[in-house]
Coordinates of C-alpha atoms in Angstrom, one line a residue:
M17 CA 151.3 76.8 66.5
T18 CA 151.2 79.7 69.0
A19 CA 149.9 79.6 72.5
A20 CA 147.3 82.2 71.5
S21 CA 145.8 79.8 69.0
F22 CA 145.2 77.3 71.8
R23 CA 143.4 79.9 73.8
E24 CA 140.9 81.0 71.2
R25 CA 137.5 79.2 71.5
F26 CA 138.9 77.3 74.5
D27 CA 136.7 74.4 75.7
L28 CA 136.3 74.8 79.5
D29 CA 134.8 71.3 79.7
I30 CA 137.8 69.6 78.2
T31 CA 139.1 68.3 81.6
L32 CA 135.6 67.1 82.5
R33 CA 135.3 65.3 79.2
D34 CA 138.7 63.7 79.7
A35 CA 137.8 62.6 83.3
A36 CA 134.5 61.2 82.1
L37 CA 136.3 59.0 79.5
D38 CA 139.3 58.0 81.6
A39 CA 139.0 54.2 82.2
D40 CA 141.3 54.6 85.2
N41 CA 138.8 56.8 87.0
R42 CA 136.2 55.0 89.2
P43 CA 132.7 54.8 87.5
T44 CA 131.3 57.3 90.1
R45 CA 134.0 59.8 89.1
R46 CA 133.2 59.4 85.4
M47 CA 129.5 59.8 86.2
I48 CA 129.9 63.1 88.1
A49 CA 132.4 64.5 85.6
N50 CA 129.8 63.9 82.9
A51 CA 127.1 65.5 85.1
A52 CA 129.2 68.7 85.4
I53 CA 129.7 69.2 81.7
G54 CA 128.0 72.3 80.5
I55 CA 127.2 73.7 84.0
D56 CA 128.2 77.3 84.5
V57 CA 131.7 77.6 85.9
E58 CA 130.8 79.3 89.2
D59 CA 127.6 77.4 89.7
A60 CA 129.3 74.0 89.3
Y61 CA 132.1 74.8 91.7
Y62 CA 130.0 76.3 94.4
S63 CA 127.2 73.7 94.1
V64 CA 129.7 70.9 94.5
R65 CA 131.5 72.7 97.3
E66 CA 128.3 73.2 99.2
L67 CA 127.2 69.6 98.7
R68 CA 130.6 68.3 99.9
E69 CA 130.5 70.5 103.0
A70 CA 127.0 69.3 103.9
V71 CA 128.0 65.6 103.4
S72 CA 131.1 66.2 105.5
W73 CA 129.1 67.8 108.3
V74 CA 126.7 64.9 108.4
H75 CA 129.6 62.4 108.4
E76 CA 131.3 64.4 111.2
G77 CA 128.1 64.8 113.3
V78 CA 128.1 68.6 113.0
P79 CA 124.8 69.9 114.4
G80 CA 122.6 71.1 111.5
G81 CA 124.5 69.0 109.0
K82 CA 121.6 66.7 108.3
L83 CA 119.2 69.7 107.9
K84 CA 121.7 71.4 105.5
L85 CA 122.0 68.2 103.3
A86 CA 118.2 67.7 103.3
A87 CA 117.7 71.4 102.4
I88 CA 120.0 71.0 99.4
L89 CA 118.3 67.9 98.2
A90 CA 114.8 69.3 98.8
N91 CA 115.4 72.8 97.3
D92 CA 112.7 73.1 94.7
G93 CA 113.9 76.5 93.6
A94 CA 117.3 75.3 92.3
D95 CA 118.3 73.2 89.4
D96 CA 118.8 69.4 89.6
F97 CA 122.6 69.5 89.4
Q98 CA 123.3 69.0 93.2
R99 CA 120.7 66.2 93.4
C100 CA 122.2 64.6 90.3
I101 CA 125.7 64.6 91.9
Y102 CA 124.5 63.4 95.2
F103 CA 122.5 60.5 93.8
C104 CA 125.3 59.4 91.6
L105 CA 127.3 58.8 94.8
A106 CA 124.6 57.9 97.3
G107 CA 124.9 54.5 98.9
R108 CA 128.5 53.9 97.9
G109 CA 129.9 54.7 101.3
V110 CA 130.4 58.2 102.8
V111 CA 134.2 58.0 102.6
A112 CA 134.2 57.2 98.9
M113 CA 131.4 59.9 98.4
L114 CA 133.6 62.5 100.1
D115 CA 136.6 61.5 98.2
D116 CA 134.8 61.8 94.9
L117 CA 133.2 65.1 95.8
E118 CA 136.7 66.5 96.8
W119 CA 138.1 65.2 93.5
L120 CA 135.3 66.9 91.5
E121 CA 135.6 70.1 93.6
D122 CA 139.3 70.3 92.8
L123 CA 138.6 69.7 89.1
L124 CA 136.0 72.4 89.0
E125 CA 138.2 74.9 90.9
R126 CA 140.9 74.4 88.3
R127 CA 138.3 74.9 85.6
G128 CA 137.3 78.2 87.2
R129 CA 140.9 79.4 87.4
V130 CA 141.3 78.7 83.6
A131 CA 138.1 80.5 82.9
G132 CA 139.3 83.5 84.9
E133 CA 142.6 83.6 83.1
Q134 CA 140.8 83.3 79.7
K135 CA 138.6 86.3 80.8
R136 CA 141.6 88.4 81.9
M137 CA 143.3 87.7 78.5
K138 CA 140.1 88.6 76.7
T139 CA 140.1 85.4 74.7
T140 CA 137.0 83.6 73.5
L141 CA 135.5 80.4 75.0
M142 CA 133.4 77.7 73.4
P143 CA 129.9 78.2 74.6
L144 CA 128.8 75.9 77.3
M145 CA 125.9 73.7 76.2
K146 CA 123.2 73.7 78.8
P147 CA 122.7 70.2 80.0
Y148 CA 119.2 70.7 81.4
V149 CA 116.1 71.5 79.4
A150 CA 114.4 73.3 82.3
D151 CA 115.7 75.8 84.8
T152 CA 113.8 74.3 87.7
P153 CA 113.1 70.8 88.7
D154 CA 110.0 69.2 87.4
G155 CA 109.9 65.8 89.1
P156 CA 109.3 64.5 92.6
M157 CA 111.3 66.2 95.3
V158 CA 113.2 64.9 98.3
K159 CA 111.4 65.5 101.6
L160 CA 112.9 68.3 103.7
D161 CA 113.7 66.3 106.9
G162 CA 116.7 67.1 109.1
E163 CA 116.1 63.9 111.1
F164 CA 116.6 61.4 108.3
E165 CA 118.0 58.0 109.2
Q166 CA 121.5 57.3 108.1
G167 CA 121.9 53.9 106.6
P168 CA 124.9 51.6 106.5
S169 CA 126.7 53.6 103.7
W170 CA 127.3 56.3 106.3
W171 CA 129.2 54.0 108.6
T172 CA 132.6 52.9 107.4
E173 CA 133.0 49.9 109.7
T174 CA 130.1 48.2 107.9
M175 CA 131.4 48.7 104.4
P176 CA 133.5 46.0 102.8
S177 CA 137.0 47.0 101.8
P178 CA 137.6 47.5 98.0

């Protein structure tokens, strides 16, 4: 079998599927890998990167960090992907949340590199199956409030060790 035969109709979601099924991954990582399946390559990467940056800013006390995170979660003009990722990780401790976001961001960056190489080589890709039935959110939204109260999951000293 040639390398070219592996590249034809390549499944860009294969690493996400593997991560979602890997019993050695934490449940949160399996959840967020599943949530990213089918999301456009660039949209997935930049959405997770933006979310990770906002969570990091809140954790580090960067001015405007809370407003940035609230704006992401309250954005009624976007799809639900960022909210889905955030709420899969919310309440589990900010350090674990950031670790999982960095892990997914790395996975999605590598996925994007493969997609770019496939495009340069003019090979075909399996079509991504859209995971959402609507392009805009159709449920209750998070309130845009940059002064939200951070609960105990944001403070590592109150979290029990694993």
